[in-house]
Every structure is written in C-alpha cells, then in structure tokens.
Amino acid sequence: MLVEIGMQNAHSVSTPMDPGVYPALEIYEDHSLFLALNVNYKHEVGLISYLAISTRPNLEFPGFLLLKNWCPFKRILQYVFVSQHLGLTLFCTDIDINNYAYSSYDNFSSTSRSHTWLLVYLGNNLIHWKLQWQLSVCSSSNEAEYKALYKGGKQTVWFIQILPGMYFSVSSPTLSLLGNNQPLIALAKTPIP
C-alpha cells in the first residue's frame, strides 16, 4: 500500500492521528494532490477500513474521518508502516460479555451530529468495535448517550444469539452494558408509565 503511492520511505509517527486535531471537511487542494499522484482514493480508504475492521481497531476513528476528509490519509499510512508488528492477542478465560457504549455529543460542528462508539469484549478479548455517526442530531448529551446505549444493547443481544453457533456454552453468561453518563443511567432505570 505504501509502495503503491510512493511512501515506502516515509518518516514514522507514533499515532494514527494528531492528538486533539479534528480535520475540517475535505479540501480541494488535497483532492487535487491525490489526482496528481494517480491514487485511487476510494481503494486506499477501503484498505484502511479493512485493516480497522479485521485487525487494527485503533485505525477505526481516523479511518472514519477519511470518509469526509483527505488530510489525515498520509499520517495513517505512516503509522501503519511503523506499527506493522502490532496486533490483537486472543485468549479464552471466560465467556462474560462486556459491552461499552459511548457517545460524543456534537463533537464536530460541521455536522452537529454525535458519534457512537461500541466496544464488545468476550472475557478479556476485544471481539467487536464500531464507530458511526448517529443518524439524527441530538438535542442533549443524554439523548446521544441513550442512543449509544440502545445500539449497545442491540449488539449485546446479537452476540448472545451467535455465541452458541461459535461453540461457546452460554447457559448463564455474565452480561454487562456499560455507559458513562450518570443522569442517563438513572433515566434508563426509570420505568416508563
């Protein structure tokens, strides 16, 4: 991938994205650079998405930004080059399912939409991660978090249903759906009349 766009001798970086920097929407000058290099941008973004989904969850957020922006592309490639030896280690200790749901409320002013992050652990193993824009604009951080917890709950139910097909005994697994917003947790525990 690096050879394909002439970056095999690129300097190394320690993170896939500059900390605290959220790129603006795509810039015409960046787009014209890709055209000048004769790089199939969609193909390259697809490769980064493949890495994020299959083995590199730390590329999920920067790769997600690439769908709207050209700027972080080279930095991600530099990071991939220097971190080729990194990977995920899986070991089986128990079948407890822990699902972490998080939302960033209106983090990008250009869209006013929030993000949902989901992490699913089977025992100590990270087995699923997802980052996505929420489909609608939320009016509060509680609403954004509630949507994230709803998605997390759906994921938890789905994993419970597929575990027997993967030859895991699920007679009484421990299930957790965790969020980080105390008012929202109180709202979720309140029965609806």
PDB file of C-alpha atoms in Angstrom:
ATOM      1  CA  MET A   1       0.000   0.000   0.000  1.00  0.00           C
ATOM      2  CA  LEU A   2       2.818   2.416   0.883  1.00  0.00           C
ATOM      3  CA  VAL A   3       4.796   1.459  -2.219  1.00  0.00           C
ATOM      4  CA  GLU A   4       1.702   1.977  -4.355  1.00  0.00           C
ATOM      5  CA  ILE A   5       1.639   5.708  -3.571  1.00  0.00           C
ATOM      6  CA  GLY A   6       5.394   6.235  -3.178  1.00  0.00           C
ATOM      7  CA  MET A   7       5.566   6.410   0.633  1.00  0.00           C
ATOM      8  CA  GLN A   8       7.820   3.430   1.369  1.00  0.00           C
ATOM      9  CA  ASN A   9      10.478   5.766   2.850  1.00  0.00           C
ATOM     10  CA  ALA A  10       8.073   7.932   4.848  1.00  0.00           C
ATOM     11  CA  HIS A  11       9.097   9.055   8.332  1.00  0.00           C
ATOM     12  CA  SER A  12       7.415   7.281  11.212  1.00  0.00           C
ATOM     13  CA  VAL A  13       4.734   8.653  13.531  1.00  0.00           C
ATOM     14  CA  SER A  14       3.611   7.199  16.862  1.00  0.00           C
ATOM     15  CA  THR A  15      -0.149   7.798  16.499  1.00  0.00           C
ATOM     16  CA  PRO A  16      -2.528   7.397  13.551  1.00  0.00           C
ATOM     17  CA  MET A  17      -3.868  10.937  14.043  1.00  0.00           C
ATOM     18  CA  ASP A  18      -2.633  14.167  15.595  1.00  0.00           C
ATOM     19  CA  PRO A  19      -4.000  14.256  19.172  1.00  0.00           C
ATOM     20  CA  GLY A  20      -6.789  16.795  19.638  1.00  0.00           C
ATOM     21  CA  VAL A  21      -6.975  17.670  15.940  1.00  0.00           C
ATOM     22  CA  TYR A  22     -10.266  17.200  14.121  1.00  0.00           C
ATOM     23  CA  PRO A  23      -9.869  17.872  10.397  1.00  0.00           C
ATOM     24  CA  ALA A  24     -12.322  20.065   8.555  1.00  0.00           C
ATOM     25  CA  LEU A  25     -14.307  18.773   5.612  1.00  0.00           C
ATOM     26  CA  GLU A  26     -12.375  17.764   2.511  1.00  0.00           C
ATOM     27  CA  ILE A  27     -10.127  20.376   0.954  1.00  0.00           C
ATOM     28  CA  TYR A  28      -9.880  20.808  -2.817  1.00  0.00           C
ATOM     29  CA  GLU A  29      -6.067  21.100  -2.742  1.00  0.00           C
ATOM     30  CA  ASP A  30      -5.745  17.716  -1.033  1.00  0.00           C
ATOM     31  CA  HIS A  31      -8.100  16.169  -3.556  1.00  0.00           C
ATOM     32  CA  SER A  32      -6.009  17.510  -6.446  1.00  0.00           C
ATOM     33  CA  LEU A  33      -2.838  16.014  -4.874  1.00  0.00           C
ATOM     34  CA  PHE A  34      -4.402  12.553  -4.960  1.00  0.00           C
ATOM     35  CA  LEU A  35      -5.407  13.099  -8.575  1.00  0.00           C
ATOM     36  CA  ALA A  36      -1.865  14.227  -9.456  1.00  0.00           C
ATOM     37  CA  LEU A  37      -0.399  11.097  -7.814  1.00  0.00           C
ATOM     38  CA  ASN A  38      -2.916   8.960  -9.743  1.00  0.00           C
ATOM     39  CA  VAL A  39      -4.062   7.368  -6.471  1.00  0.00           C
ATOM     40  CA  ASN A  40      -7.451   5.661  -6.283  1.00  0.00           C
ATOM     41  CA  TYR A  41      -8.570   7.300  -3.064  1.00  0.00           C
ATOM     42  CA  LYS A  42     -11.617   5.081  -2.555  1.00  0.00           C
ATOM     43  CA  HIS A  43      -9.430   1.984  -2.895  1.00  0.00           C
ATOM     44  CA  GLU A  44      -6.897   3.275  -0.350  1.00  0.00           C
ATOM     45  CA  VAL A  45      -9.603   4.261   2.154  1.00  0.00           C
ATOM     46  CA  GLY A  46     -11.136   0.819   1.639  1.00  0.00           C
ATOM     47  CA  LEU A  47      -7.809  -0.802   2.563  1.00  0.00           C
ATOM     48  CA  ILE A  48      -7.578   1.271   5.743  1.00  0.00           C
ATOM     49  CA  SER A  49     -11.182   0.341   6.591  1.00  0.00           C
ATOM     50  CA  TYR A  50     -10.313  -3.328   6.033  1.00  0.00           C
ATOM     51  CA  LEU A  51      -7.349  -3.040   8.424  1.00  0.00           C
ATOM     52  CA  ALA A  52      -9.534  -1.314  11.027  1.00  0.00           C
ATOM     53  CA  ILE A  53     -12.249  -3.954  10.834  1.00  0.00           C
ATOM     54  CA  SER A  54     -10.015  -7.017  10.691  1.00  0.00           C
ATOM     55  CA  THR A  55      -7.036  -6.354  12.965  1.00  0.00           C
ATOM     56  CA  ARG A  56      -6.439  -2.687  13.793  1.00  0.00           C
ATOM     57  CA  PRO A  57      -9.229  -1.118  15.888  1.00  0.00           C
ATOM     58  CA  ASN A  58      -7.016   1.910  16.563  1.00  0.00           C
ATOM     59  CA  LEU A  59      -7.477   2.908  12.897  1.00  0.00           C
ATOM     60  CA  GLU A  60     -11.278   2.968  13.167  1.00  0.00           C
ATOM     61  CA  PHE A  61     -11.675   6.628  14.169  1.00  0.00           C
ATOM     62  CA  PRO A  62      -9.024   8.128  11.837  1.00  0.00           C
ATOM     63  CA  GLY A  63     -10.281   5.902   9.026  1.00  0.00           C
ATOM     64  CA  PHE A  64     -13.814   7.083   9.734  1.00  0.00           C
ATOM     65  CA  LEU A  65     -12.667  10.689   9.297  1.00  0.00           C
ATOM     66  CA  LEU A  66     -11.179   9.815   5.923  1.00  0.00           C
ATOM     67  CA  LEU A  67     -14.672   9.367   4.575  1.00  0.00           C
ATOM     68  CA  LYS A  68     -15.078  13.140   4.865  1.00  0.00           C
ATOM     69  CA  ASN A  69     -11.508  14.405   4.694  1.00  0.00           C
ATOM     70  CA  TRP A  70      -8.286  13.857   2.767  1.00  0.00           C
ATOM     71  CA  CYS A  71      -5.846  15.380   5.283  1.00  0.00           C
ATOM     72  CA  PRO A  72      -5.094  12.514   7.720  1.00  0.00           C
ATOM     73  CA  PHE A  73      -4.550   9.948   4.962  1.00  0.00           C
ATOM     74  CA  LYS A  74      -0.740  10.106   4.795  1.00  0.00           C
ATOM     75  CA  ARG A  75      -0.360  10.175   8.570  1.00  0.00           C
ATOM     76  CA  ILE A  76      -2.368   6.964   8.890  1.00  0.00           C
ATOM     77  CA  LEU A  77      -0.147   5.305   6.284  1.00  0.00           C
ATOM     78  CA  GLN A  78       2.981   6.450   8.138  1.00  0.00           C
ATOM     79  CA  TYR A  79       1.571   4.997  11.347  1.00  0.00           C
ATOM     80  CA  VAL A  80       0.673   1.695   9.652  1.00  0.00           C
ATOM     81  CA  PHE A  81       4.242   1.440   8.360  1.00  0.00           C
ATOM     82  CA  VAL A  82       5.847   1.909  11.792  1.00  0.00           C
ATOM     83  CA  SER A  83       3.331  -0.271  13.660  1.00  0.00           C
ATOM     84  CA  GLN A  84       3.196  -3.333  11.396  1.00  0.00           C
ATOM     85  CA  HIS A  85       4.276  -5.579  14.286  1.00  0.00           C
ATOM     86  CA  LEU A  86       1.235  -4.677  16.445  1.00  0.00           C
ATOM     87  CA  GLY A  87      -1.797  -6.954  16.613  1.00  0.00           C
ATOM     88  CA  LEU A  88      -4.508  -8.409  18.822  1.00  0.00           C
ATOM     89  CA  THR A  89      -3.878 -11.281  21.227  1.00  0.00           C
ATOM     90  CA  LEU A  90      -6.846 -13.518  21.963  1.00  0.00           C
ATOM     91  CA  PHE A  91      -7.048 -15.923  24.903  1.00  0.00           C
ATOM     92  CA  CYS A  92     -10.041 -17.652  26.418  1.00  0.00           C
ATOM     93  CA  THR A  93     -10.667 -17.253  30.137  1.00  0.00           C
ATOM     94  CA  ASP A  94     -14.446 -16.950  30.443  1.00  0.00           C
ATOM     95  CA  ILE A  95     -17.468 -16.063  28.361  1.00  0.00           C
ATOM     96  CA  ASP A  96     -18.530 -12.894  30.120  1.00  0.00           C
ATOM     97  CA  ILE A  97     -19.753 -10.327  27.605  1.00  0.00           C
ATOM     98  CA  ASN A  98     -18.958  -6.698  28.380  1.00  0.00           C
ATOM     99  CA  ASN A  99     -20.325  -4.080  26.026  1.00  0.00           C
ATOM    100  CA  TYR A 100     -19.130  -0.481  26.379  1.00  0.00           C
ATOM    101  CA  ALA A 101     -21.225   2.218  24.716  1.00  0.00           C
ATOM    102  CA  TYR A 102     -20.057   5.802  24.464  1.00  0.00           C
ATOM    103  CA  SER A 103     -21.182   8.876  22.602  1.00  0.00           C
ATOM    104  CA  SER A 104     -19.567  12.196  21.804  1.00  0.00           C
ATOM    105  CA  TYR A 105     -22.227  14.871  21.761  1.00  0.00           C
ATOM    106  CA  ASP A 106     -21.979  17.305  18.818  1.00  0.00           C
ATOM    107  CA  ASN A 107     -18.212  16.848  18.582  1.00  0.00           C
ATOM    108  CA  PHE A 108     -17.944  18.124  15.013  1.00  0.00           C
ATOM    109  CA  SER A 109     -19.572  21.486  14.472  1.00  0.00           C
ATOM    110  CA  SER A 110     -19.712  20.981  10.689  1.00  0.00           C
ATOM    111  CA  THR A 111     -22.455  18.334  11.023  1.00  0.00           C
ATOM    112  CA  SER A 112     -23.844  18.828  14.566  1.00  0.00           C
ATOM    113  CA  ARG A 113     -24.245  15.054  14.765  1.00  0.00           C
ATOM    114  CA  SER A 114     -22.848  12.901  17.528  1.00  0.00           C
ATOM    115  CA  HIS A 115     -20.805   9.719  17.262  1.00  0.00           C
ATOM    116  CA  THR A 116     -21.465   6.330  18.819  1.00  0.00           C
ATOM    117  CA  TRP A 117     -18.577   4.089  19.866  1.00  0.00           C
ATOM    118  CA  LEU A 118     -19.204   0.457  20.777  1.00  0.00           C
ATOM    119  CA  LEU A 119     -16.670  -2.000  22.206  1.00  0.00           C
ATOM    120  CA  VAL A 120     -17.593  -5.621  22.914  1.00  0.00           C
ATOM    121  CA  TYR A 121     -15.350  -7.880  24.979  1.00  0.00           C
ATOM    122  CA  LEU A 122     -15.697 -11.650  25.307  1.00  0.00           C
ATOM    123  CA  GLY A 123     -13.805 -12.296  28.519  1.00  0.00           C
ATOM    124  CA  ASN A 124     -10.659 -10.189  28.126  1.00  0.00           C
ATOM    125  CA  ASN A 125     -10.767 -10.263  24.319  1.00  0.00           C
ATOM    126  CA  LEU A 126     -11.937  -7.312  22.265  1.00  0.00           C
ATOM    127  CA  ILE A 127     -14.083  -9.029  19.635  1.00  0.00           C
ATOM    128  CA  HIS A 128     -16.097  -6.162  18.153  1.00  0.00           C
ATOM    129  CA  TRP A 129     -15.717  -2.426  17.800  1.00  0.00           C
ATOM    130  CA  LYS A 130     -17.750   0.094  15.910  1.00  0.00           C
ATOM    131  CA  LEU A 131     -17.756   3.833  15.349  1.00  0.00           C
ATOM    132  CA  GLN A 132     -20.539   5.562  13.483  1.00  0.00           C
ATOM    133  CA  TRP A 133     -22.317   8.873  13.060  1.00  0.00           C
ATOM    134  CA  GLN A 134     -25.689   8.976  14.743  1.00  0.00           C
ATOM    135  CA  LEU A 135     -28.396   9.294  12.108  1.00  0.00           C
ATOM    136  CA  SER A 136     -30.058  12.356  13.619  1.00  0.00           C
ATOM    137  CA  VAL A 137     -28.970  15.468  15.502  1.00  0.00           C
ATOM    138  CA  CYS A 138     -29.404  15.091  19.271  1.00  0.00           C
ATOM    139  CA  SER A 139     -30.705  17.880  21.472  1.00  0.00           C
ATOM    140  CA  SER A 140     -28.630  16.856  24.514  1.00  0.00           C
ATOM    141  CA  SER A 141     -25.711  14.703  25.590  1.00  0.00           C
ATOM    142  CA  ASN A 142     -28.215  12.449  27.413  1.00  0.00           C
ATOM    143  CA  GLU A 143     -30.059  11.779  24.168  1.00  0.00           C
ATOM    144  CA  ALA A 144     -26.787  10.984  22.366  1.00  0.00           C
ATOM    145  CA  GLU A 145     -25.705   8.632  25.176  1.00  0.00           C
ATOM    146  CA  TYR A 146     -29.132   6.986  25.254  1.00  0.00           C
ATOM    147  CA  LYS A 147     -28.878   6.248  21.533  1.00  0.00           C
ATOM    148  CA  ALA A 148     -25.411   4.760  22.093  1.00  0.00           C
ATOM    149  CA  LEU A 149     -26.691   2.533  24.920  1.00  0.00           C
ATOM    150  CA  TYR A 150     -29.604   1.409  22.752  1.00  0.00           C
ATOM    151  CA  LYS A 151     -27.178   0.377  19.996  1.00  0.00           C
ATOM    152  CA  GLY A 152     -25.010  -1.341  22.601  1.00  0.00           C
ATOM    153  CA  GLY A 153     -27.997  -3.275  23.930  1.00  0.00           C
ATOM    154  CA  LYS A 154     -28.869  -4.483  20.437  1.00  0.00           C
ATOM    155  CA  GLN A 155     -25.257  -5.613  19.927  1.00  0.00           C
ATOM    156  CA  THR A 156     -25.268  -7.490  23.248  1.00  0.00           C
ATOM    157  CA  VAL A 157     -28.439  -9.395  22.328  1.00  0.00           C
ATOM    158  CA  TRP A 158     -26.962 -10.237  18.916  1.00  0.00           C
ATOM    159  CA  PHE A 159     -23.760 -11.623  20.457  1.00  0.00           C
ATOM    160  CA  ILE A 160     -25.765 -13.753  22.905  1.00  0.00           C
ATOM    161  CA  GLN A 161     -27.602 -15.235  19.935  1.00  0.00           C
ATOM    162  CA  ILE A 162     -24.492 -16.051  17.874  1.00  0.00           C
ATOM    163  CA  LEU A 163     -22.278 -17.494  20.646  1.00  0.00           C
ATOM    164  CA  PRO A 164     -23.839 -20.996  20.544  1.00  0.00           C
ATOM    165  CA  GLY A 165     -23.050 -21.135  16.821  1.00  0.00           C
ATOM    166  CA  MET A 166     -19.399 -20.492  17.694  1.00  0.00           C
ATOM    167  CA  TYR A 167     -19.416 -23.470  20.112  1.00  0.00           C
ATOM    168  CA  PHE A 168     -19.451 -21.386  23.286  1.00  0.00           C
ATOM    169  CA  SER A 169     -21.519 -22.638  26.189  1.00  0.00           C
ATOM    170  CA  VAL A 170     -23.867 -19.785  27.019  1.00  0.00           C
ATOM    171  CA  SER A 171     -26.092 -21.336  29.669  1.00  0.00           C
ATOM    172  CA  SER A 172     -25.528 -18.428  32.056  1.00  0.00           C
ATOM    173  CA  PRO A 173     -23.050 -15.882  30.687  1.00  0.00           C
ATOM    174  CA  THR A 174     -22.451 -12.685  32.617  1.00  0.00           C
ATOM    175  CA  LEU A 175     -23.625  -9.717  30.549  1.00  0.00           C
ATOM    176  CA  SER A 176     -22.753  -6.074  31.047  1.00  0.00           C
ATOM    177  CA  LEU A 177     -23.803  -2.994  29.106  1.00  0.00           C
ATOM    178  CA  LEU A 178     -21.775  -0.066  30.371  1.00  0.00           C
ATOM    179  CA  GLY A 179     -22.127   3.661  29.761  1.00  0.00           C
ATOM    180  CA  ASN A 180     -20.518   6.694  31.381  1.00  0.00           C
ATOM    181  CA  ASN A 181     -23.334   9.174  31.970  1.00  0.00           C
ATOM    182  CA  GLN A 182     -24.936   9.081  35.450  1.00  0.00           C
ATOM    183  CA  PRO A 183     -28.138  11.034  34.588  1.00  0.00           C
ATOM    184  CA  LEU A 184     -28.649   8.741  31.614  1.00  0.00           C
ATOM    185  CA  ILE A 185     -28.170   5.619  33.727  1.00  0.00           C
ATOM    186  CA  ALA A 186     -30.809   6.933  36.154  1.00  0.00           C
ATOM    187  CA  LEU A 187     -33.143   7.618  33.210  1.00  0.00           C
ATOM    188  CA  ALA A 188     -32.592   4.098  31.827  1.00  0.00           C
ATOM    189  CA  LYS A 189     -33.517   2.559  35.204  1.00  0.00           C
ATOM    190  CA  THR A 190     -36.740   4.583  35.472  1.00  0.00           C
ATOM    191  CA  PRO A 191     -39.763   2.587  34.283  1.00  0.00           C
ATOM    192  CA  ILE A 192     -41.857   4.245  31.602  1.00  0.00           C
ATOM    193  CA  PRO A 193     -45.510   4.590  32.738  1.00  0.00           C
TER     194      PRO A 193
END
